[in-house]
Coordinates of C-alpha atoms in Angstrom, one line a residue:
R1 CA 0.0 0.0 0.0
I2 CA 2.8 2.4 0.8
V3 CA 4.6 1.6 -2.4
L4 CA 1.5 2.3 -4.5
S5 CA 1.0 5.6 -2.6
L6 CA 4.6 6.6 -3.3
F7 CA 4.2 5.8 -7.0
A8 CA 1.1 8.0 -7.1
L9 CA 2.9 10.7 -5.2
F10 CA 5.8 10.5 -7.7
G11 CA 3.4 10.8 -10.6
A12 CA 1.8 13.9 -9.1
Y13 CA 5.3 15.3 -8.5
A14 CA 6.2 14.7 -12.2
L15 CA 3.0 16.5 -13.3
L16 CA 3.4 19.5 -10.9
L17 CA 7.1 20.0 -11.5
P18 CA 6.7 22.0 -14.8
L19 CA 3.8 24.0 -13.3
L20 CA 5.1 24.9 -9.9
G21 CA 8.9 24.7 -10.3
Y22 CA 11.5 22.7 -8.6
I23 CA 11.5 24.2 -5.1
I24 CA 7.8 24.2 -4.4
S25 CA 7.1 20.8 -6.1
T26 CA 10.0 19.1 -4.4
L27 CA 9.1 20.5 -1.0
A28 CA 5.6 19.2 -1.3
F29 CA 6.9 15.8 -2.5
M30 CA 9.4 15.5 0.3
V31 CA 7.0 16.5 3.0
S32 CA 4.4 14.1 1.7
A33 CA 6.8 11.2 1.1
L34 CA 8.4 11.5 4.5
A35 CA 5.0 11.8 6.1
L36 CA 4.0 8.6 4.4
L37 CA 7.2 6.7 5.3
L38 CA 7.7 8.0 8.8
G39 CA 4.1 8.6 9.9
V40 CA 3.0 11.8 11.5
D41 CA 1.6 10.5 14.8
H42 CA 3.9 12.8 16.9
W43 CA 5.0 16.4 16.7
R44 CA 8.7 15.2 16.7
K45 CA 8.1 13.3 13.4
W46 CA 6.6 16.5 11.9
A47 CA 9.6 18.5 13.1
L48 CA 12.0 16.0 11.6
N49 CA 10.0 15.8 8.4
L50 CA 9.9 19.6 7.9
G51 CA 13.5 20.1 9.1
V52 CA 14.8 17.5 6.6
S53 CA 12.7 18.8 3.7
F54 CA 13.3 22.5 4.3
T55 CA 17.1 21.8 4.6
L56 CA 17.7 19.4 1.8
V57 CA 15.6 20.9 -1.0
P58 CA 17.3 24.3 -1.0
L59 CA 20.7 22.7 -0.4
V60 CA 20.3 20.5 -3.5
Y61 CA 19.0 23.4 -5.5
V62 CA 22.1 25.6 -4.6
I63 CA 24.5 22.7 -5.3
F64 CA 23.0 22.1 -8.7
R65 CA 22.4 25.7 -9.7
Y66 CA 25.7 27.3 -8.5
G67 CA 28.1 24.4 -7.9
L68 CA 27.3 22.3 -11.0
R69 CA 25.7 25.1 -13.1
V70 CA 22.7 23.0 -13.9
W71 CA 19.3 24.8 -14.3
L72 CA 16.5 23.2 -12.5
P73 CA 12.9 23.9 -13.5

């Protein structure tokens, strides 16, 4: 069930990426995927989820954009 949900989530991510751009789409995907995988039954899991998502997405963007000089949508 989780695997099918992740496939559907990835499909939605692929559809939204050109419309919303990398940062917004990837943040939504990361928060949703981690909530699905970790669960959200406690505030600490939400804090971990949001902390990881809001740290990694901009970090990856900066690495690709400025370090590797690759344009992300």
